[in-house]
Amino acid sequence: TREFAMLRTLGANRRQIVSSVVIEALAIGLLASVVGLLGGLAYAPLIGVIFEAVGIDLPNTGTVVEPRTIVVSLLLGTGIAVLSALAPALRATRIPPVTGLREGAVLETPRERGRRNTAGVVLTLAGLAAMLLGLFGVLEPGGAWLGTGAAATFIGVALLSPRLVGPIASVVGGPLERFRGIPGRIARENAVRNPGRTAVTAAALMVGLALVAFVAVFAAGIRGSINDAIDKTIAGDLIVAHTDGFSDIPVQVTDAAGGVDGVATASPLRYTQSEVRDAEGGGYLTLVDPVTAAEVLTLDWREGSQETLTGLGPSDAVIDEKWGEKNGLAVGDEFSARTVSGEELTYTVRGTFKDTTDFIGDYAASDVNADAYGEERNATNVLVNVADGADADAVRTELDELIDARYPTVETQNQQELKDSIGEELNALLGIVYALLFLAVIVSLFGIVNTLALSIHERTRELGLLRAVGTSRSQVRRIVRYEAVITALIGAVLGMVLGVVFAIVVSRPLADEGFTLSIPVGTLVVLLVLAIVAGILAAIGPARRASRLDVLQALAYE
């Protein structure tokens, strides 16, 4: 600001100042875009390695770089750099030269600050309203309004964040001030000295951790919902399935398991597909054994009962309530299903149930027609009930020995083990998401490093004075580190609050579908700890530079 003011006093006009900033931004943006493009190309193979590590083997023909990838990267990166530099340059040229020459001149007037706060409040409220209206189907398409609302909320909170820097810094910086003394206090005061810049620095980390927190909360809710559905739906003591969790197993496993001493019931389930005439989004079904299904399955009935399941005939079916409403089917109606063999079967709806996790599919029917679906030799899994009074551990041991001897690709699980295996699969997918979101955290670290470097440059004389009055090099390093930690925690707190709020808003319409909202407190605490570590890592370079300033040169710095 002072440099621009000096140029203005020497005769440079506003257009020349802005032009110089635009040219500088073009150069920096182009260079950064090239580096970013090369970094993206280097990161692409790593994504494939991550997928392979979690067991997802994607087809790969090597790295493909299309011209549009290069063009879009360079244009987008350079354009963002120019736009980012243009606004503050215009504001700087509006400050009278005499005012700008003063040390400590600010770019923002109280009037501009008021406008920004008003815009922040309006955007935040409008964004939340758009999200809710999109989620509840008031505005169409819902997905577009949800994304627009989320973006508006992010921008609104970012505009309001300078007002939040002080209170949050007092909360997160209080322990540092209390337990680390003067360095902690100076760090906290430095963080709030220029709240606008601190807020901008924390914004990148806020966005990254908001997405991570949203995914963590939603994943915890999905895991809880699946566990609840397993508890309510599967009445069997053991589940026999393929070791990979999804492939079919020989249906003969049913008879083998039923012949084990202590096994009361062994009932096969066949998950398959058909083409339902005039149906929207349908055709997935489970073929059950009517004689035994009611003993190992407990459906959430809306119309009908367990006896309905037992009484299923060759032309009877029970349907998922939501699928029935979508296709105008109710109890007593008929629908036609064309199987993989080309045979067309007509079913009469005998009952409806609610299937929140799609464990059964769109409908369930008797497995007497298994051959028509091409499933006469297969089963997706077999549910086993242990007889009352039998030693469950001994029964499972004998069953495991039998299966290992005859069917090496088949395994048994109890309900808890099934939950754990599904949780592991979910964790694998989350690992991929977290790996991609980690890039946003890396970007935020660069922001913290840049801000600290600029702050140290601006406070050269101040740091020299601190050293002159007795502050040691280690204390200077701690001041810079603590300031980085406070900045990182400000972004982390704002991000986690936004992430949790987004998860709560998005999950509300899903509550009727069986979604169980769960806040993973442990995960959120880990995110806070990681934010502290990120701040410490970002401060390593700037802290070393600050501690190595020559005292006399710093005091004479101009």
XYZ file of C-alpha atoms in Angstrom:
558
model
C 0.000 0.000 0.000
C 2.802 2.399 0.881
C 4.634 1.509 -2.337
C 1.533 2.244 -4.419
C 1.037 5.530 -2.581
C 4.641 6.521 -3.273
C 4.196 5.778 -6.978
C 1.027 7.872 -6.968
C 2.860 10.844 -5.482
C 5.519 10.518 -8.205
C 2.883 10.805 -10.918
C 1.672 7.272 -11.620
C -2.056 7.167 -12.229
C -4.494 4.503 -11.043
C -4.640 2.743 -14.403
C -0.871 2.310 -14.435
C -0.877 0.890 -10.901
C -3.651 -1.566 -11.707
C -1.998 -2.536 -15.002
C 1.265 -3.329 -13.214
C -0.601 -5.546 -10.749
C -2.470 -7.347 -13.553
C 0.759 -8.025 -15.451
C 2.398 -9.289 -12.263
C -0.607 -11.492 -11.544
C -0.545 -12.838 -15.108
C 3.093 -13.846 -14.727
C 2.592 -15.412 -11.307
C -0.662 -17.099 -12.342
C 0.851 -18.569 -15.493
C 3.867 -19.885 -13.616
C 1.682 -21.327 -10.844
C -0.654 -22.911 -13.405
C 2.234 -24.657 -15.141
C 3.553 -25.955 -11.823
C 0.051 -27.012 -10.803
C -0.528 -28.797 -14.097
C 2.722 -30.738 -13.707
C 1.820 -31.513 -10.110
C -1.569 -32.835 -11.202
C 0.031 -35.086 -13.794
C 2.408 -36.399 -11.140
C -0.451 -36.986 -8.688
C -2.634 -38.870 -11.191
C -0.691 -42.179 -10.992
C -0.781 -41.914 -7.207
C -4.598 -41.958 -7.330
C -4.387 -45.301 -9.121
C -2.078 -46.601 -6.402
C -4.586 -45.487 -3.752
C -7.415 -47.317 -5.529
C -5.319 -50.473 -5.766
C -4.404 -50.220 -2.076
C -8.080 -50.371 -1.092
C -8.834 -53.216 -3.490
C -10.436 -51.225 -6.337
C -8.610 -52.210 -9.508
C -9.584 -49.715 -12.198
C -8.726 -50.316 -15.876
C -5.721 -48.215 -16.771
C -4.230 -47.471 -20.164
C -1.636 -45.041 -18.858
C -1.653 -41.284 -18.356
C -3.741 -39.487 -20.970
C -3.157 -35.741 -21.334
C -5.665 -34.062 -23.623
C -5.167 -30.538 -24.973
C -8.284 -29.323 -23.164
C -6.746 -30.376 -19.857
C -3.747 -28.127 -20.489
C -5.847 -25.229 -21.793
C -8.380 -25.327 -18.963
C -5.653 -25.601 -16.308
C -3.697 -22.639 -17.647
C -6.739 -20.441 -18.255
C -8.372 -21.244 -14.937
C -5.223 -20.834 -12.860
C -4.152 -17.617 -14.556
C -7.658 -16.176 -14.509
C -8.087 -16.843 -10.794
C -4.718 -15.229 -10.067
C -5.653 -12.070 -11.985
C -9.087 -11.799 -10.381
C -7.621 -12.371 -6.918
C -5.086 -9.578 -7.400
C -7.409 -7.129 -9.144
C -9.791 -6.393 -6.278
C -7.189 -5.451 -3.632
C -5.226 -3.451 -6.233
C -8.305 -1.388 -7.077
C -8.945 -0.770 -3.380
C -5.333 0.242 -2.809
C -5.454 2.837 -5.602
C -8.548 4.432 -4.049
C -6.639 5.367 -0.889
C -5.328 8.974 -1.018
C -1.518 8.948 -1.498
C -0.875 10.919 1.718
C -2.936 8.442 3.715
C -1.306 5.464 2.024
C 2.190 6.690 2.859
C 1.466 6.334 6.577
C 2.673 3.125 8.161
C -0.250 0.957 9.164
C -2.623 2.250 6.499
C -5.584 -0.040 5.983
C -7.344 -0.921 2.749
C -10.809 -1.281 4.194
C -12.997 1.559 5.421
C -15.753 1.114 8.033
C -18.332 1.564 5.292
C -16.810 -1.218 3.203
C -16.608 -3.414 6.293
C -20.304 -2.891 6.947
C -21.198 -3.788 3.371
C -19.110 -6.945 3.589
C -20.769 -8.016 6.832
C -24.225 -7.406 5.385
C -23.357 -9.384 2.275
C -22.003 -12.202 4.459
C -25.200 -12.456 6.492
C -27.412 -12.357 3.394
C -25.368 -14.974 1.530
C -25.192 -17.316 4.535
C -28.940 -17.206 5.171
C -29.778 -17.425 1.474
C -27.402 -20.364 1.069
C -28.943 -22.307 3.936
C -32.428 -21.551 2.601
C -31.463 -22.764 -0.899
C -30.042 -25.980 0.549
C -33.197 -26.701 2.522
C -35.535 -25.872 -0.365
C -33.492 -28.047 -2.712
C -33.378 -30.957 -0.264
C -37.120 -30.933 0.378
C -37.954 -30.713 -3.320
C -39.458 -27.222 -3.222
C -36.952 -26.048 -5.837
C -35.938 -28.192 -8.815
C -33.451 -29.563 -9.648
C -32.683 -30.254 -5.997
C -29.029 -31.168 -6.536
C -28.236 -27.907 -8.307
C -29.885 -25.829 -5.587
C -28.086 -27.845 -2.919
C -24.712 -27.126 -4.531
C -25.541 -23.459 -5.072
C -26.675 -23.097 -1.474
C -23.537 -24.744 -0.142
C -21.321 -22.442 -2.233
C -23.255 -19.352 -1.081
C -22.961 -20.450 2.551
C -19.209 -20.922 2.210
C -18.784 -17.459 0.683
C -21.069 -15.890 3.297
C -19.149 -17.419 6.200
C -15.867 -16.385 4.561
C -17.112 -12.773 4.386
C -18.157 -12.915 8.042
C -15.051 -14.735 9.229
C -13.026 -11.549 10.034
C -15.660 -10.762 12.685
C -15.243 -14.274 14.061
C -11.441 -14.249 14.191
C -11.250 -12.392 17.503
C -13.672 -14.582 19.501
C -12.312 -17.829 18.053
C -8.708 -16.740 18.597
C -9.543 -15.981 22.236
C -10.951 -19.481 22.683
C -8.283 -21.481 20.836
C -5.446 -19.159 21.845
C -6.454 -18.914 25.497
C -4.722 -22.153 26.527
C -1.529 -21.088 24.731
C -1.560 -17.739 26.515
C -2.216 -19.405 29.858
C 0.304 -22.225 29.666
C 2.965 -20.757 27.348
C 3.079 -17.236 28.764
C 4.109 -14.146 26.842
C 4.867 -15.930 23.512
C 1.340 -17.363 23.511
C -0.172 -13.944 24.227
C 1.858 -12.199 21.509
C 0.889 -14.931 19.022
C -2.805 -14.522 19.810
C -2.599 -10.743 19.475
C -0.729 -11.073 16.170
C -3.480 -13.365 14.846
C -6.184 -10.770 15.550
C -4.127 -7.757 14.525
C -5.218 -8.114 10.914
C -8.396 -10.239 11.147
C -9.137 -9.930 7.438
C -5.863 -11.487 6.418
C -6.067 -14.153 9.116
C -9.568 -15.041 7.937
C -8.473 -15.283 4.306
C -5.552 -17.486 5.327
C -7.812 -19.763 7.340
C -10.451 -19.915 4.573
C -8.686 -22.602 2.528
C -8.316 -24.832 5.576
C -11.932 -24.053 6.473
C -13.181 -25.351 3.115
C -11.007 -28.470 3.234
C -11.930 -29.441 6.779
C -15.602 -28.613 6.183
C -15.661 -31.222 3.426
C -13.728 -33.723 5.566
C -16.043 -33.159 8.549
C -19.120 -33.492 6.330
C -17.875 -36.801 4.935
C -16.930 -38.043 8.417
C -20.347 -37.225 9.900
C -22.218 -38.658 6.937
C -20.077 -41.815 6.942
C -20.724 -42.316 10.646
C -24.452 -41.957 9.964
C -24.338 -44.472 7.108
C -22.420 -46.936 9.262
C -24.927 -46.529 12.089
C -27.870 -46.906 9.712
C -26.445 -50.109 8.234
C -25.804 -51.545 11.682
C -29.361 -50.757 12.772
C -30.769 -52.324 9.607
C -28.737 -55.497 10.137
C -29.967 -55.755 13.726
C -33.590 -55.287 12.655
C -33.605 -57.309 9.430
C -31.329 -60.300 9.944
C -32.722 -62.628 12.597
C -30.254 -65.407 11.760
C -27.334 -66.108 14.084
C -24.799 -66.678 11.284
C -24.385 -65.463 7.710
C -22.691 -67.722 5.169
C -21.345 -65.820 2.153
C -18.487 -65.607 -0.322
C -15.160 -64.444 1.067
C -15.177 -61.397 -1.244
C -18.530 -60.285 0.176
C -20.536 -60.112 -3.063
C -19.993 -63.147 -5.327
C -22.501 -66.015 -5.373
C -21.933 -69.283 -3.516
C -23.199 -72.799 -4.366
C -26.758 -73.303 -3.147
C -25.697 -76.734 -1.870
C -24.164 -74.890 1.079
C -27.724 -74.634 2.411
C -28.171 -78.389 2.775
C -24.648 -78.804 4.109
C -25.218 -76.175 6.796
C -28.643 -77.578 7.637
C -27.083 -80.979 8.281
C -24.760 -79.709 11.019
C -25.788 -80.760 14.523
C -27.285 -77.803 16.388
C -28.423 -75.898 13.282
C -32.164 -75.238 13.447
C -32.604 -73.390 10.127
C -30.546 -72.754 7.018
C -32.286 -70.465 4.535
C -30.815 -69.310 1.184
C -31.210 -65.796 -0.197
C -30.702 -65.092 -3.900
C -30.207 -61.449 -4.874
C -30.855 -61.015 -8.597
C -32.411 -58.744 -11.221
C -35.353 -58.657 -13.593
C -36.974 -56.195 -15.967
C -40.287 -55.011 -14.559
C -42.645 -53.777 -17.226
C -43.547 -50.056 -16.967
C -41.534 -49.727 -13.739
C -39.262 -46.815 -12.930
C -35.905 -47.663 -11.415
C -36.791 -51.220 -10.510
C -36.054 -54.857 -11.039
C -33.751 -55.789 -8.159
C -35.170 -58.536 -5.993
C -34.412 -61.269 -3.490
C -35.636 -64.815 -3.947
C -36.414 -66.429 -0.587
C -37.453 -69.852 0.645
C -40.991 -69.243 2.008
C -40.728 -72.210 4.366
C -37.717 -70.858 6.274
C -37.380 -67.155 5.374
C -39.547 -65.874 8.218
C -37.237 -67.546 10.744
C -34.110 -65.714 9.567
C -35.537 -62.430 8.182
C -37.568 -59.774 9.994
C -38.974 -57.244 7.524
C -40.244 -53.819 8.541
C -43.801 -54.436 7.416
C -46.143 -51.658 6.322
C -48.857 -54.000 5.077
C -48.543 -57.675 5.884
C -46.640 -59.737 8.439
C -44.112 -62.534 8.771
C -46.937 -64.930 7.860
C -47.193 -63.106 4.527
C -43.580 -64.048 3.850
C -44.233 -67.663 4.814
C -47.283 -67.844 2.539
C -45.582 -66.628 -0.645
C -46.670 -68.705 -3.631
C -45.051 -68.945 -7.092
C -46.927 -65.855 -8.304
C -46.818 -63.806 -5.067
C -44.447 -60.986 -4.115
C -43.912 -58.472 -1.347
C -42.570 -55.088 -2.446
C -40.581 -52.221 -1.018
C -43.010 -49.474 -0.028
C -41.032 -46.682 -1.700
C -40.672 -48.617 -4.952
C -44.385 -49.384 -4.906
C -45.318 -45.726 -4.429
C -42.995 -44.703 -7.271
C -44.662 -47.177 -9.642
C -48.242 -46.975 -8.359
C -48.293 -50.509 -6.947
C -50.255 -51.510 -3.844
C -51.435 -54.707 -2.195
C -53.557 -56.677 -4.666
C -52.006 -55.157 -7.795
C -50.165 -57.196 -10.390
C -46.904 -56.531 -12.220
C -44.889 -58.416 -14.836
C -41.201 -59.263 -14.491
C -39.050 -60.476 -17.349
C -36.173 -62.656 -16.143
C -32.690 -63.165 -17.533
C -33.848 -66.327 -19.321
C -36.505 -64.353 -21.189
C -39.387 -65.867 -19.235
C -42.076 -63.416 -18.133
C -43.597 -63.918 -14.691
C -46.674 -62.192 -13.299
C -46.698 -61.380 -9.598
C -49.489 -60.247 -7.275
C -48.489 -57.881 -4.474
C -49.292 -59.499 -1.108
C -47.566 -57.049 1.225
C -45.315 -54.005 1.523
C -42.229 -53.375 3.662
C -39.724 -50.593 4.279
C -36.170 -51.423 3.240
C -33.921 -48.528 4.222
C -30.622 -50.177 3.244
C -31.879 -51.933 0.077
C -30.985 -55.291 1.624
C -33.958 -57.007 -0.048
C -34.227 -54.818 -3.149
C -37.390 -53.670 -4.890
C -39.352 -56.836 -4.127
C -39.050 -60.360 -2.727
C -40.533 -63.509 -4.247
C -40.439 -67.262 -3.784
C -37.316 -69.083 -4.941
C -39.489 -71.711 -6.583
C -38.833 -69.677 -9.744
C -35.053 -69.596 -9.207
C -34.395 -71.443 -12.461
C -36.260 -68.766 -14.430
C -33.812 -66.175 -13.034
C -30.808 -68.398 -13.751
C -30.146 -68.765 -10.028
C -31.107 -72.417 -9.458
C -27.505 -73.323 -8.554
C -26.514 -70.150 -6.755
C -27.216 -68.309 -3.524
C -26.055 -64.854 -2.518
C -25.821 -65.956 1.092
C -27.315 -68.431 3.529
C -28.730 -67.335 6.883
C -28.331 -69.881 9.673
C -30.173 -70.126 12.984
C -28.672 -72.103 15.867
C -31.123 -74.295 17.750
C -32.196 -73.268 21.237
C -30.001 -74.886 23.855
C -27.195 -75.703 21.424
C -23.627 -74.521 22.010
C -23.344 -71.703 19.461
C -19.525 -71.727 19.451
C -19.383 -75.499 18.939
C -21.951 -75.317 16.151
C -20.021 -72.586 14.367
C -16.750 -74.476 14.737
C -18.254 -77.586 13.143
C -19.874 -75.478 10.411
C -16.578 -73.715 9.671
C -14.734 -77.039 9.420
C -17.350 -78.384 7.022
C -17.289 -75.263 4.830
C -13.482 -75.056 4.786
C -13.321 -78.675 3.619
C -15.968 -78.444 0.890
C -16.230 -74.760 -0.077
C -12.893 -72.921 0.341
C -14.263 -69.626 -1.071
C -17.097 -69.501 1.478
C -16.965 -68.183 5.055
C -19.278 -67.679 8.022
C -19.844 -64.474 9.952
C -21.958 -63.458 12.875
C -23.812 -60.152 12.834
C -21.001 -58.180 14.436
C -18.452 -59.547 11.983
C -20.774 -58.640 9.112
C -21.020 -55.087 10.447
C -17.239 -54.913 10.777
C -16.673 -56.142 7.223
C -19.118 -53.592 5.806
C -17.411 -50.946 7.929
C -14.037 -51.917 6.467
C -15.394 -51.558 2.932
C -16.812 -48.153 3.833
C -13.488 -47.131 5.368
C -11.718 -48.111 2.145
C -13.963 -45.805 0.131
C -13.531 -43.061 2.713
C -9.782 -43.447 2.442
C -9.999 -42.516 -1.236
C -12.158 -39.477 -0.464
C -9.852 -38.347 2.326
C -6.813 -38.753 0.063
C -8.384 -36.442 -2.517
C -9.511 -33.925 0.108
C -5.992 -33.957 1.527
C -4.998 -31.793 -1.461
C -7.201 -29.001 -0.116
C -5.337 -29.177 3.199
C -1.996 -28.967 1.352
C -3.221 -25.821 -0.402
C -4.193 -24.299 2.941
C -0.693 -24.963 4.317
C 0.804 -22.894 1.482
C -1.564 -20.089 2.444
C -0.460 -20.186 6.069
C 3.223 -20.203 5.057
C 2.728 -17.215 2.736
C 0.821 -15.218 5.326
C 3.430 -15.869 8.019
C 6.246 -14.921 5.646
C 4.487 -11.660 4.761
C 3.699 -10.981 8.404
C 7.329 -11.463 9.399
C 8.443 -9.172 6.573
C 6.053 -6.453 7.740
C 7.090 -6.836 11.394
C 10.842 -6.845 10.840
C 11.459 -3.875 13.136
C 8.988 -5.204 15.690
C 10.808 -8.547 15.833
C 14.114 -6.707 16.114
C 12.752 -4.719 19.047
C 11.553 -7.900 20.758
C 15.009 -9.383 20.397
C 16.599 -6.162 21.682
C 14.558 -6.229 24.914
C 15.543 -9.807 25.707
C 13.353 -12.154 23.670
C 15.353 -15.258 22.782
C 15.471 -16.912 19.373
C 13.491 -19.887 20.670
C 10.784 -17.548 21.980
C 10.523 -15.853 18.573
C 10.159 -19.255 16.934
C 7.438 -20.193 19.426
C 5.563 -16.936 18.739
C 5.469 -17.682 15.010
C 4.516 -21.332 15.580
C 1.734 -20.426 17.993
C 0.389 -17.834 15.549
C 0.301 -20.497 12.834
C -1.458 -22.936 15.177
C -4.074 -20.334 16.118
C -4.680 -19.491 12.445
C -5.013 -23.180 11.580
C -7.401 -23.778 14.477
C -9.560 -20.836 13.401
C -9.960 -22.458 9.971
C -10.485 -25.885 11.546
C -13.191 -24.693 13.940
C -15.073 -22.811 11.230
C -14.699 -25.731 8.821
C -15.901 -28.362 11.274
C -18.892 -26.266 12.304
C -19.846 -25.820 8.645
C -19.272 -29.502 7.892
C -21.439 -30.652 10.801
C -24.174 -28.152 9.927
C -24.179 -29.295 6.290
C -24.356 -32.937 7.379
C -27.280 -32.233 9.721
C -29.157 -30.288 7.032
C -28.598 -32.930 4.357
C -29.461 -35.819 6.681
C -32.811 -34.453 7.845
C -34.783 -35.564 4.752
C -33.093 -38.969 5.064
C -34.319 -39.533 8.617
C -37.548 -41.052 7.308
C -35.451 -43.431 5.196
C -33.755 -44.850 8.271
C -30.637 -42.661 8.243
C -29.233 -42.329 11.764
C -27.355 -39.066 12.351
C -24.174 -39.704 14.315
C -21.529 -37.125 15.221
C -18.082 -38.809 15.341
C -16.613 -36.752 18.174
C -13.377 -38.737 18.152
C -12.822 -38.076 14.451
C -13.491 -34.359 14.880
C -10.988 -34.201 17.749
C -8.425 -35.924 15.519
C -9.093 -33.282 12.845
C -8.364 -30.543 15.387
C -5.109 -32.247 16.328
C -4.176 -32.566 12.659
C -4.906 -28.851 12.207
C -2.455 -28.097 15.030
C 0.152 -30.305 13.369
C -0.510 -28.571 10.047
C 0.046 -25.185 11.660
C 3.318 -26.325 13.216
C 4.570 -27.713 9.902
C 3.595 -24.539 8.062
C 5.478 -22.410 10.586
C 8.825 -24.235 10.389
C 10.322 -22.070 7.627
C 8.924 -18.681 8.691
C 9.809 -19.333 12.349
C 13.437 -20.099 11.501
C 13.647 -16.967 9.344
C 12.175 -14.775 12.068
C 14.566 -16.091 14.709
C 17.617 -15.446 12.502
C 16.930 -11.741 11.939
C 19.921 -9.560 12.840
C 18.787 -7.300 15.686
C 20.566 -4.121 14.535
C 19.579 -4.528 10.894
C 15.996 -5.249 11.903
C 15.800 -2.105 14.049
C 17.188 -0.002 11.192
C 14.899 -1.652 8.613
C 12.780 0.634 6.453
